[in-house]
Amino acid sequence: METMDSRIEVLRADIQQCRKCSLYETRHHALVGNGAENARIMLIGEAPGAEEDQQGIVFIGKAGQMLDKILMACNFSRDKHLFITNIVRCRPPGNRPPKDEEIAACLPYLERQIELINPSILITLGATALRSLAGGTSRITRDRGKWQYYGTRLMMPTYHPAALLRNPGLKKETWEDFKEVIRKYREMADPGHPCNYV
Ligand code: URA
């Protein structure tokens, strides 16, 4: 019988063996994502960096450390509340942005993963994730902080943590966006979710 666990395992194997674009030639790991497989919140970044490619774990480099500070302030734990993944599962060489054809090849994995994990809230981190899910006319500076729908699910676009490292002036707006997520999470999943700031 096909169970949820077996479907997750099949997806994992499909991602790890993927050769749908040329990024497989240079990768060390194809990243499935990390977190709780029943998470109510899914965070979606762009693509693995060097550190993530080496270790096979999402968001563990400098941008990941910035993300962890935000998540800690929200009282969201990677193991319990979140599943974190990327639009593209293999590292683009030299950290260039993923190409349209790489995004198109990889996106069906995310679609399957969203169906399986079934989160209520999606958070897109940066322009690539936003455009990949909401369409090419999206603009991160214009659209961040505003709820939109991805199918039946709520989606909050915000800045990528790497952008906050380059431009600390974006931290304030990003924190406003995450506070919105905490409010919505309380509404949809856990009214008692503790957070000192909201
Ligand atoms: N940047 C991303 O978008 N994803 C990662 O996993 C790491 C850095």
mmCIF file with all atom_site columns, C-alpha atoms and ligand atoms in Angstrom:
data_model
loop_
_atom_site.group_PDB
_atom_site.id
_atom_site.type_symbol
_atom_site.label_atom_id
_atom_site.label_alt_id
_atom_site.label_comp_id
_atom_site.label_asym_id
_atom_site.label_entity_id
_atom_site.label_seq_id
_atom_site.pdbx_PDB_ins_code
_atom_site.Cartn_x
_atom_site.Cartn_y
_atom_site.Cartn_z
_atom_site.occupancy
_atom_site.B_iso_or_equiv
_atom_site.pdbx_formal_charge
_atom_site.auth_seq_id
_atom_site.auth_comp_id
_atom_site.auth_asym_id
_atom_site.auth_atom_id
_atom_site.pdbx_PDB_model_num
ATOM   1   C CA . MET A 1 1   ? 0.000  0.000  0.000   1.00 0.00 ? 1   MET A CA 1
ATOM   2   C CA . GLU A 1 2   ? 1.179  3.509  -0.772  1.00 0.00 ? 2   GLU A CA 1
ATOM   3   C CA . THR A 1 3   ? 1.553  5.384  2.516   1.00 0.00 ? 3   THR A CA 1
ATOM   4   C CA . MET A 1 4   ? 2.486  9.001  3.149   1.00 0.00 ? 4   MET A CA 1
ATOM   5   C CA . ASP A 1 5   ? 5.923  7.858  4.369   1.00 0.00 ? 5   ASP A CA 1
ATOM   6   C CA . SER A 1 6   ? 6.528  5.822  1.240   1.00 0.00 ? 6   SER A CA 1
ATOM   7   C CA . ARG A 1 7   ? 5.539  8.756  -0.995  1.00 0.00 ? 7   ARG A CA 1
ATOM   8   C CA . ILE A 1 8   ? 7.972  10.985 0.912   1.00 0.00 ? 8   ILE A CA 1
ATOM   9   C CA . GLU A 1 9   ? 10.691 8.350  0.463   1.00 0.00 ? 9   GLU A CA 1
ATOM   10  C CA . VAL A 1 10  ? 10.009 8.091  -3.275  1.00 0.00 ? 10  VAL A CA 1
ATOM   11  C CA . LEU A 1 11  ? 10.216 11.873 -3.609  1.00 0.00 ? 11  LEU A CA 1
ATOM   12  C CA . ARG A 1 12  ? 13.482 11.885 -1.657  1.00 0.00 ? 12  ARG A CA 1
ATOM   13  C CA . ALA A 1 13  ? 14.983 9.258  -3.961  1.00 0.00 ? 13  ALA A CA 1
ATOM   14  C CA . ASP A 1 14  ? 13.723 11.063 -7.083  1.00 0.00 ? 14  ASP A CA 1
ATOM   15  C CA . ILE A 1 15  ? 15.408 14.298 -5.968  1.00 0.00 ? 15  ILE A CA 1
ATOM   16  C CA . GLN A 1 16  ? 18.648 12.609 -4.947  1.00 0.00 ? 16  GLN A CA 1
ATOM   17  C CA . GLN A 1 17  ? 18.943 10.783 -8.264  1.00 0.00 ? 17  GLN A CA 1
ATOM   18  C CA . CYS A 1 18  ? 17.728 13.675 -10.418 1.00 0.00 ? 18  CYS A CA 1
ATOM   19  C CA . ARG A 1 19  ? 19.442 14.412 -13.736 1.00 0.00 ? 19  ARG A CA 1
ATOM   20  C CA . LYS A 1 20  ? 16.789 16.663 -15.248 1.00 0.00 ? 20  LYS A CA 1
ATOM   21  C CA . CYS A 1 21  ? 19.213 19.559 -15.732 1.00 0.00 ? 21  CYS A CA 1
ATOM   22  C CA . SER A 1 22  ? 22.982 19.921 -15.950 1.00 0.00 ? 22  SER A CA 1
ATOM   23  C CA . LEU A 1 23  ? 23.424 20.987 -12.313 1.00 0.00 ? 23  LEU A CA 1
ATOM   24  C CA . TYR A 1 24  ? 23.734 17.317 -11.336 1.00 0.00 ? 24  TYR A CA 1
ATOM   25  C CA . GLU A 1 25  ? 27.160 17.270 -13.003 1.00 0.00 ? 25  GLU A CA 1
ATOM   26  C CA . THR A 1 26  ? 28.736 19.582 -10.427 1.00 0.00 ? 26  THR A CA 1
ATOM   27  C CA . ARG A 1 27  ? 26.699 18.904 -7.275  1.00 0.00 ? 27  ARG A CA 1
ATOM   28  C CA . HIS A 1 28  ? 27.836 17.021 -4.183  1.00 0.00 ? 28  HIS A CA 1
ATOM   29  C CA . HIS A 1 29  ? 24.301 16.741 -2.835  1.00 0.00 ? 29  HIS A CA 1
ATOM   30  C CA . ALA A 1 30  ? 20.825 17.276 -4.240  1.00 0.00 ? 30  ALA A CA 1
ATOM   31  C CA . LEU A 1 31  ? 18.966 18.773 -1.286  1.00 0.00 ? 31  LEU A CA 1
ATOM   32  C CA . VAL A 1 32  ? 15.538 17.449 -0.358  1.00 0.00 ? 32  VAL A CA 1
ATOM   33  C CA . GLY A 1 33  ? 15.070 19.955 2.483   1.00 0.00 ? 33  GLY A CA 1
ATOM   34  C CA . ASN A 1 34  ? 15.065 19.664 6.253   1.00 0.00 ? 34  ASN A CA 1
ATOM   35  C CA . GLY A 1 35  ? 12.539 19.975 9.028   1.00 0.00 ? 35  GLY A CA 1
ATOM   36  C CA . ALA A 1 36  ? 9.280  18.463 10.182  1.00 0.00 ? 36  ALA A CA 1
ATOM   37  C CA . GLU A 1 37  ? 7.417  16.439 7.584   1.00 0.00 ? 37  GLU A CA 1
ATOM   38  C CA . ASN A 1 38  ? 4.132  17.582 9.136   1.00 0.00 ? 38  ASN A CA 1
ATOM   39  C CA . ALA A 1 39  ? 5.176  21.244 9.445   1.00 0.00 ? 39  ALA A CA 1
ATOM   40  C CA . ARG A 1 40  ? 2.488  23.906 9.095   1.00 0.00 ? 40  ARG A CA 1
ATOM   41  C CA . ILE A 1 41  ? 5.005  26.378 7.673   1.00 0.00 ? 41  ILE A CA 1
ATOM   42  C CA . MET A 1 42  ? 7.271  25.800 4.674   1.00 0.00 ? 42  MET A CA 1
ATOM   43  C CA . LEU A 1 43  ? 10.156 28.166 3.932   1.00 0.00 ? 43  LEU A CA 1
ATOM   44  C CA . ILE A 1 44  ? 11.374 28.236 0.364   1.00 0.00 ? 44  ILE A CA 1
ATOM   45  C CA . GLY A 1 45  ? 14.773 29.645 -0.578  1.00 0.00 ? 45  GLY A CA 1
ATOM   46  C CA . GLU A 1 46  ? 16.567 29.862 -3.915  1.00 0.00 ? 46  GLU A CA 1
ATOM   47  C CA . ALA A 1 47  ? 19.230 27.172 -4.238  1.00 0.00 ? 47  ALA A CA 1
ATOM   48  C CA . PRO A 1 48  ? 21.960 25.596 -2.084  1.00 0.00 ? 48  PRO A CA 1
ATOM   49  C CA . GLY A 1 49  ? 25.223 27.466 -1.577  1.00 0.00 ? 49  GLY A CA 1
ATOM   50  C CA . ALA A 1 50  ? 28.683 25.928 -1.212  1.00 0.00 ? 50  ALA A CA 1
ATOM   51  C CA . GLU A 1 51  ? 28.271 24.861 2.406   1.00 0.00 ? 51  GLU A CA 1
ATOM   52  C CA . GLU A 1 52  ? 24.824 23.378 1.805   1.00 0.00 ? 52  GLU A CA 1
ATOM   53  C CA . ASP A 1 53  ? 26.082 21.497 -1.252  1.00 0.00 ? 53  ASP A CA 1
ATOM   54  C CA . GLN A 1 54  ? 28.953 20.009 0.773   1.00 0.00 ? 54  GLN A CA 1
ATOM   55  C CA . GLN A 1 55  ? 26.842 18.938 3.727   1.00 0.00 ? 55  GLN A CA 1
ATOM   56  C CA . GLY A 1 56  ? 23.459 18.245 2.155   1.00 0.00 ? 56  GLY A CA 1
ATOM   57  C CA . ILE A 1 57  ? 21.595 20.459 4.639   1.00 0.00 ? 57  ILE A CA 1
ATOM   58  C CA . VAL A 1 58  ? 19.663 23.612 3.694   1.00 0.00 ? 58  VAL A CA 1
ATOM   59  C CA . PHE A 1 59  ? 20.563 27.060 4.990   1.00 0.00 ? 59  PHE A CA 1
ATOM   60  C CA . ILE A 1 60  ? 23.613 26.265 7.107   1.00 0.00 ? 60  ILE A CA 1
ATOM   61  C CA . GLY A 1 61  ? 25.985 28.908 5.685   1.00 0.00 ? 61  GLY A CA 1
ATOM   62  C CA . LYS A 1 62  ? 26.026 32.632 6.519   1.00 0.00 ? 62  LYS A CA 1
ATOM   63  C CA . ALA A 1 63  ? 22.514 33.232 5.153   1.00 0.00 ? 63  ALA A CA 1
ATOM   64  C CA . GLY A 1 64  ? 21.330 30.263 7.202   1.00 0.00 ? 64  GLY A CA 1
ATOM   65  C CA . GLN A 1 65  ? 22.764 31.767 10.371  1.00 0.00 ? 65  GLN A CA 1
ATOM   66  C CA . MET A 1 66  ? 20.886 34.986 9.656   1.00 0.00 ? 66  MET A CA 1
ATOM   67  C CA . LEU A 1 67  ? 17.711 32.970 9.039   1.00 0.00 ? 67  LEU A CA 1
ATOM   68  C CA . ASP A 1 68  ? 18.207 31.113 12.339  1.00 0.00 ? 68  ASP A CA 1
ATOM   69  C CA . LYS A 1 69  ? 18.288 34.412 14.248  1.00 0.00 ? 69  LYS A CA 1
ATOM   70  C CA . ILE A 1 70  ? 14.928 35.388 12.758  1.00 0.00 ? 70  ILE A CA 1
ATOM   71  C CA . LEU A 1 71  ? 13.436 31.952 13.429  1.00 0.00 ? 71  LEU A CA 1
ATOM   72  C CA . MET A 1 72  ? 14.659 32.036 17.015  1.00 0.00 ? 72  MET A CA 1
ATOM   73  C CA . ALA A 1 73  ? 12.981 35.421 17.567  1.00 0.00 ? 73  ALA A CA 1
ATOM   74  C CA . CYS A 1 74  ? 9.759  33.886 16.170  1.00 0.00 ? 74  CYS A CA 1
ATOM   75  C CA . ASN A 1 75  ? 10.122 30.865 18.444  1.00 0.00 ? 75  ASN A CA 1
ATOM   76  C CA . PHE A 1 76  ? 9.900  28.642 15.383  1.00 0.00 ? 76  PHE A CA 1
ATOM   77  C CA . SER A 1 77  ? 12.127 25.586 15.515  1.00 0.00 ? 77  SER A CA 1
ATOM   78  C CA . ARG A 1 78  ? 13.471 23.885 12.401  1.00 0.00 ? 78  ARG A CA 1
ATOM   79  C CA . ASP A 1 79  ? 12.511 20.465 13.781  1.00 0.00 ? 79  ASP A CA 1
ATOM   80  C CA . LYS A 1 80  ? 9.036  21.199 15.008  1.00 0.00 ? 80  LYS A CA 1
ATOM   81  C CA . HIS A 1 81  ? 7.346  24.077 13.182  1.00 0.00 ? 81  HIS A CA 1
ATOM   82  C CA . LEU A 1 82  ? 9.071  24.284 9.819   1.00 0.00 ? 82  LEU A CA 1
ATOM   83  C CA . PHE A 1 83  ? 10.118 22.494 6.698   1.00 0.00 ? 83  PHE A CA 1
ATOM   84  C CA . ILE A 1 84  ? 12.839 24.410 4.832   1.00 0.00 ? 84  ILE A CA 1
ATOM   85  C CA . THR A 1 85  ? 13.681 23.785 1.207   1.00 0.00 ? 85  THR A CA 1
ATOM   86  C CA . ASN A 1 86  ? 14.690 25.524 -2.026  1.00 0.00 ? 86  ASN A CA 1
ATOM   87  C CA . ILE A 1 87  ? 13.308 26.154 -5.508  1.00 0.00 ? 87  ILE A CA 1
ATOM   88  C CA . VAL A 1 88  ? 16.377 24.465 -7.058  1.00 0.00 ? 88  VAL A CA 1
ATOM   89  C CA . ARG A 1 89  ? 17.884 21.450 -5.292  1.00 0.00 ? 89  ARG A CA 1
ATOM   90  C CA . CYS A 1 90  ? 21.441 21.502 -6.650  1.00 0.00 ? 90  CYS A CA 1
ATOM   91  C CA . ARG A 1 91  ? 24.016 24.273 -6.306  1.00 0.00 ? 91  ARG A CA 1
ATOM   92  C CA . PRO A 1 92  ? 24.429 26.489 -9.365  1.00 0.00 ? 92  PRO A CA 1
ATOM   93  C CA . PRO A 1 93  ? 28.220 26.788 -9.869  1.00 0.00 ? 93  PRO A CA 1
ATOM   94  C CA . GLY A 1 94  ? 29.727 29.953 -8.427  1.00 0.00 ? 94  GLY A CA 1
ATOM   95  C CA . ASN A 1 95  ? 26.394 30.721 -6.713  1.00 0.00 ? 95  ASN A CA 1
ATOM   96  C CA . ARG A 1 96  ? 24.941 32.225 -9.879  1.00 0.00 ? 96  ARG A CA 1
ATOM   97  C CA . PRO A 1 97  ? 21.144 32.549 -9.863  1.00 0.00 ? 97  PRO A CA 1
ATOM   98  C CA . PRO A 1 98  ? 19.368 29.458 -11.196 1.00 0.00 ? 98  PRO A CA 1
ATOM   99  C CA . LYS A 1 99  ? 18.381 29.599 -14.874 1.00 0.00 ? 99  LYS A CA 1
ATOM   100 C CA . ASP A 1 100 ? 14.759 29.469 -15.976 1.00 0.00 ? 100 ASP A CA 1
ATOM   101 C CA . GLU A 1 101 ? 15.182 25.956 -17.376 1.00 0.00 ? 101 GLU A CA 1
ATOM   102 C CA . GLU A 1 102 ? 16.729 24.744 -14.095 1.00 0.00 ? 102 GLU A CA 1
ATOM   103 C CA . ILE A 1 103 ? 13.816 26.210 -12.158 1.00 0.00 ? 103 ILE A CA 1
ATOM   104 C CA . ALA A 1 104 ? 11.305 24.642 -14.551 1.00 0.00 ? 104 ALA A CA 1
ATOM   105 C CA . ALA A 1 105 ? 12.989 21.232 -14.243 1.00 0.00 ? 105 ALA A CA 1
ATOM   106 C CA . CYS A 1 106 ? 13.028 21.376 -10.441 1.00 0.00 ? 106 CYS A CA 1
ATOM   107 C CA . LEU A 1 107 ? 9.645  22.935 -9.652  1.00 0.00 ? 107 LEU A CA 1
ATOM   108 C CA . PRO A 1 108 ? 7.614  19.695 -9.883  1.00 0.00 ? 108 PRO A CA 1
ATOM   109 C CA . TYR A 1 109 ? 9.582  18.391 -6.870  1.00 0.00 ? 109 TYR A CA 1
ATOM   110 C CA . LEU A 1 110 ? 8.449  21.365 -4.814  1.00 0.00 ? 110 LEU A CA 1
ATOM   111 C CA . GLU A 1 111 ? 4.871  20.910 -5.977  1.00 0.00 ? 111 GLU A CA 1
ATOM   112 C CA . ARG A 1 112 ? 4.912  17.256 -4.868  1.00 0.00 ? 112 ARG A CA 1
ATOM   113 C CA . GLN A 1 113 ? 6.571  18.190 -1.594  1.00 0.00 ? 113 GLN A CA 1
ATOM   114 C CA . ILE A 1 114 ? 3.973  20.860 -0.814  1.00 0.00 ? 114 ILE A CA 1
ATOM   115 C CA . GLU A 1 115 ? 1.192  18.313 -1.436  1.00 0.00 ? 115 GLU A CA 1
ATOM   116 C CA . LEU A 1 116 ? 2.848  15.736 0.838   1.00 0.00 ? 116 LEU A CA 1
ATOM   117 C CA . ILE A 1 117 ? 3.847  18.022 3.702   1.00 0.00 ? 117 ILE A CA 1
ATOM   118 C CA . ASN A 1 118 ? 0.623  19.999 3.335   1.00 0.00 ? 118 ASN A CA 1
ATOM   119 C CA . PRO A 1 119 ? 1.699  23.236 5.050   1.00 0.00 ? 119 PRO A CA 1
ATOM   120 C CA . SER A 1 120 ? -0.864 25.979 5.675   1.00 0.00 ? 120 SER A CA 1
ATOM   121 C CA . ILE A 1 121 ? 1.666  28.770 5.202   1.00 0.00 ? 121 ILE A CA 1
ATOM   122 C CA . LEU A 1 122 ? 4.434  29.168 2.627   1.00 0.00 ? 122 LEU A CA 1
ATOM   123 C CA . ILE A 1 123 ? 7.181  31.768 3.055   1.00 0.00 ? 123 ILE A CA 1
ATOM   124 C CA . THR A 1 124 ? 9.194  32.616 -0.043  1.00 0.00 ? 124 THR A CA 1
ATOM   125 C CA . LEU A 1 125 ? 12.671 33.983 0.629   1.00 0.00 ? 125 LEU A CA 1
ATOM   126 C CA . GLY A 1 126 ? 13.835 36.374 -2.075  1.00 0.00 ? 126 GLY A CA 1
ATOM   127 C CA . ALA A 1 127 ? 12.956 37.197 -5.664  1.00 0.00 ? 127 ALA A CA 1
ATOM   128 C CA . THR A 1 128 ? 13.702 33.794 -7.215  1.00 0.00 ? 128 THR A CA 1
ATOM   129 C CA . ALA A 1 129 ? 11.332 31.916 -4.914  1.00 0.00 ? 129 ALA A CA 1
ATOM   130 C CA . LEU A 1 130 ? 8.640  34.559 -5.282  1.00 0.00 ? 130 LEU A CA 1
ATOM   131 C CA . ARG A 1 131 ? 8.841  34.683 -9.077  1.00 0.00 ? 131 ARG A CA 1
ATOM   132 C CA . SER A 1 132 ? 8.971  30.916 -9.389  1.00 0.00 ? 132 SER A CA 1
ATOM   133 C CA . LEU A 1 133 ? 5.734  30.510 -7.442  1.00 0.00 ? 133 LEU A CA 1
ATOM   134 C CA . ALA A 1 134 ? 3.839  33.720 -8.203  1.00 0.00 ? 134 ALA A CA 1
ATOM   135 C CA . GLY A 1 135 ? 4.998  34.435 -11.757 1.00 0.00 ? 135 GLY A CA 1
ATOM   136 C CA . GLY A 1 136 ? 7.577  36.588 -13.486 1.00 0.00 ? 136 GLY A CA 1
ATOM   137 C CA . THR A 1 137 ? 5.726  39.867 -13.039 1.00 0.00 ? 137 THR A CA 1
ATOM   138 C CA . SER A 1 138 ? 6.170  39.669 -9.252  1.00 0.00 ? 138 SER A CA 1
ATOM   139 C CA . ARG A 1 139 ? 8.459  42.202 -7.614  1.00 0.00 ? 139 ARG A CA 1
ATOM   140 C CA . ILE A 1 140 ? 10.004 41.464 -4.241  1.00 0.00 ? 140 ILE A CA 1
ATOM   141 C CA . THR A 1 141 ? 10.170 45.115 -3.119  1.00 0.00 ? 141 THR A CA 1
ATOM   142 C CA . ARG A 1 142 ? 6.534  45.686 -4.091  1.00 0.00 ? 142 ARG A CA 1
ATOM   143 C CA . ASP A 1 143 ? 5.017  42.343 -3.060  1.00 0.00 ? 143 ASP A CA 1
ATOM   144 C CA . ARG A 1 144 ? 6.851  41.451 0.136   1.00 0.00 ? 144 ARG A CA 1
ATOM   145 C CA . GLY A 1 145 ? 4.810  41.567 3.300   1.00 0.00 ? 145 GLY A CA 1
ATOM   146 C CA . LYS A 1 146 ? 1.503  40.959 1.494   1.00 0.00 ? 146 LYS A CA 1
ATOM   147 C CA . TRP A 1 147 ? -0.308 37.657 1.792   1.00 0.00 ? 147 TRP A CA 1
ATOM   148 C CA . GLN A 1 148 ? -1.150 35.970 -1.460  1.00 0.00 ? 148 GLN A CA 1
ATOM   149 C CA . TYR A 1 149 ? -2.408 32.542 -2.403  1.00 0.00 ? 149 TYR A CA 1
ATOM   150 C CA . TYR A 1 150 ? -0.442 29.695 -3.917  1.00 0.00 ? 150 TYR A CA 1
ATOM   151 C CA . GLY A 1 151 ? -3.322 27.396 -4.854  1.00 0.00 ? 151 GLY A CA 1
ATOM   152 C CA . THR A 1 152 ? -5.272 27.110 -1.616  1.00 0.00 ? 152 THR A CA 1
ATOM   153 C CA . ARG A 1 153 ? -2.332 27.971 0.615   1.00 0.00 ? 153 ARG A CA 1
ATOM   154 C CA . LEU A 1 154 ? -1.335 31.313 2.049   1.00 0.00 ? 154 LEU A CA 1
ATOM   155 C CA . MET A 1 155 ? 2.021  32.579 0.912   1.00 0.00 ? 155 MET A CA 1
ATOM   156 C CA . MET A 1 156 ? 4.088  35.385 2.436   1.00 0.00 ? 156 MET A CA 1
ATOM   157 C CA . PRO A 1 157 ? 6.888  36.759 0.273   1.00 0.00 ? 157 PRO A CA 1
ATOM   158 C CA . THR A 1 158 ? 9.833  38.270 2.120   1.00 0.00 ? 158 THR A CA 1
ATOM   159 C CA . TYR A 1 159 ? 13.470 39.097 1.495   1.00 0.00 ? 159 TYR A CA 1
ATOM   160 C CA . HIS A 1 160 ? 16.170 36.445 1.275   1.00 0.00 ? 160 HIS A CA 1
ATOM   161 C CA . PRO A 1 161 ? 18.395 36.362 4.386   1.00 0.00 ? 161 PRO A CA 1
ATOM   162 C CA . ALA A 1 162 ? 21.462 36.841 2.143   1.00 0.00 ? 162 ALA A CA 1
ATOM   163 C CA . ALA A 1 163 ? 19.952 40.194 1.075   1.00 0.00 ? 163 ALA A CA 1
ATOM   164 C CA . LEU A 1 164 ? 19.821 41.205 4.754   1.00 0.00 ? 164 LEU A CA 1
ATOM   165 C CA . LEU A 1 165 ? 23.536 40.503 5.065   1.00 0.00 ? 165 LEU A CA 1
ATOM   166 C CA . ARG A 1 166 ? 24.254 42.739 2.073   1.00 0.00 ? 166 ARG A CA 1
ATOM   167 C CA . ASN A 1 167 ? 21.742 45.405 3.083   1.00 0.00 ? 167 ASN A CA 1
ATOM   168 C CA . PRO A 1 168 ? 20.950 45.440 6.833   1.00 0.00 ? 168 PRO A CA 1
ATOM   169 C CA . GLY A 1 169 ? 18.384 48.177 6.158   1.00 0.00 ? 169 GLY A CA 1
ATOM   170 C CA . LEU A 1 170 ? 16.030 45.420 4.930   1.00 0.00 ? 170 LEU A CA 1
ATOM   171 C CA . LYS A 1 171 ? 15.925 43.716 8.338   1.00 0.00 ? 171 LYS A CA 1
ATOM   172 C CA . LYS A 1 172 ? 13.140 45.905 9.699   1.00 0.00 ? 172 LYS A CA 1
ATOM   173 C CA . GLU A 1 173 ? 10.685 45.060 6.894   1.00 0.00 ? 173 GLU A CA 1
ATOM   174 C CA . THR A 1 174 ? 11.645 41.404 7.016   1.00 0.00 ? 174 THR A CA 1
ATOM   175 C CA . TRP A 1 175 ? 10.883 41.283 10.723  1.00 0.00 ? 175 TRP A CA 1
ATOM   176 C CA . GLU A 1 176 ? 7.480  42.887 10.048  1.00 0.00 ? 176 GLU A CA 1
ATOM   177 C CA . ASP A 1 177 ? 6.803  40.097 7.523   1.00 0.00 ? 177 ASP A CA 1
ATOM   178 C CA . PHE A 1 178 ? 7.733  37.367 10.000  1.00 0.00 ? 178 PHE A CA 1
ATOM   179 C CA . LYS A 1 179 ? 5.569  38.977 12.691  1.00 0.00 ? 179 LYS A CA 1
ATOM   180 C CA . GLU A 1 180 ? 2.652  38.715 10.234  1.00 0.00 ? 180 GLU A CA 1
ATOM   181 C CA . VAL A 1 181 ? 3.469  35.020 9.872   1.00 0.00 ? 181 VAL A CA 1
ATOM   182 C CA . ILE A 1 182 ? 3.424  34.533 13.652  1.00 0.00 ? 182 ILE A CA 1
ATOM   183 C CA . ARG A 1 183 ? -0.018 36.160 13.830  1.00 0.00 ? 183 ARG A CA 1
ATOM   184 C CA . LYS A 1 184 ? -1.332 33.946 11.037  1.00 0.00 ? 184 LYS A CA 1
ATOM   185 C CA . TYR A 1 185 ? 0.239  30.832 12.574  1.00 0.00 ? 185 TYR A CA 1
ATOM   186 C CA . ARG A 1 186 ? -1.573 31.573 15.826  1.00 0.00 ? 186 ARG A CA 1
ATOM   187 C CA . GLU A 1 187 ? -4.827 32.004 13.910  1.00 0.00 ? 187 GLU A CA 1
ATOM   188 C CA . MET A 1 188 ? -4.463 28.847 11.840  1.00 0.00 ? 188 MET A CA 1
ATOM   189 C CA . ALA A 1 189 ? -2.461 26.413 13.935  1.00 0.00 ? 189 ALA A CA 1
ATOM   190 C CA . ASP A 1 190 ? -1.657 27.327 17.527  1.00 0.00 ? 190 ASP A CA 1
ATOM   191 C CA . PRO A 1 191 ? -3.308 30.270 19.313  1.00 0.00 ? 191 PRO A CA 1
ATOM   192 C CA . GLY A 1 192 ? -0.904 29.755 22.222  1.00 0.00 ? 192 GLY A CA 1
ATOM   193 C CA . HIS A 1 193 ? 2.288  29.998 20.187  1.00 0.00 ? 193 HIS A CA 1
ATOM   194 C CA . PRO A 1 194 ? 4.646  31.960 22.466  1.00 0.00 ? 194 PRO A CA 1
ATOM   195 C CA . CYS A 1 195 ? 6.589  34.912 21.128  1.00 0.00 ? 195 CYS A CA 1
ATOM   196 C CA . ASN A 1 196 ? 7.711  37.880 23.190  1.00 0.00 ? 196 ASN A CA 1
ATOM   197 C CA . TYR A 1 197 ? 7.513  40.332 20.313  1.00 0.00 ? 197 TYR A CA 1
ATOM   198 C CA . VAL A 1 198 ? 4.014  39.760 18.909  1.00 0.00 ? 198 VAL A CA 1
HETATM 199 N N1 . URA B 2 .   ? 20.500 30.182 0.074   1.00 0.00 ? 1   URA B N1 1
HETATM 200 C C1 . URA B 2 .   ? 19.370 29.540 -0.292  1.00 0.00 ? 1   URA B C1 1
HETATM 201 O O1 . URA B 2 .   ? 18.524 30.096 -0.987  1.00 0.00 ? 1   URA B O1 1
HETATM 202 N N2 . URA B 2 .   ? 19.204 28.285 0.121   1.00 0.00 ? 1   URA B N2 1
HETATM 203 C C2 . URA B 2 .   ? 20.075 27.643 0.891   1.00 0.00 ? 1   URA B C2 1
HETATM 204 O O2 . URA B 2 .   ? 19.834 26.494 1.239   1.00 0.00 ? 1   URA B O2 1
HETATM 205 C C3 . URA B 2 .   ? 21.247 28.343 1.271   1.00 0.00 ? 1   URA B C3 1
HETATM 206 C C4 . URA B 2 .   ? 21.442 29.607 0.851   1.00 0.00 ? 1   URA B C4 1
#
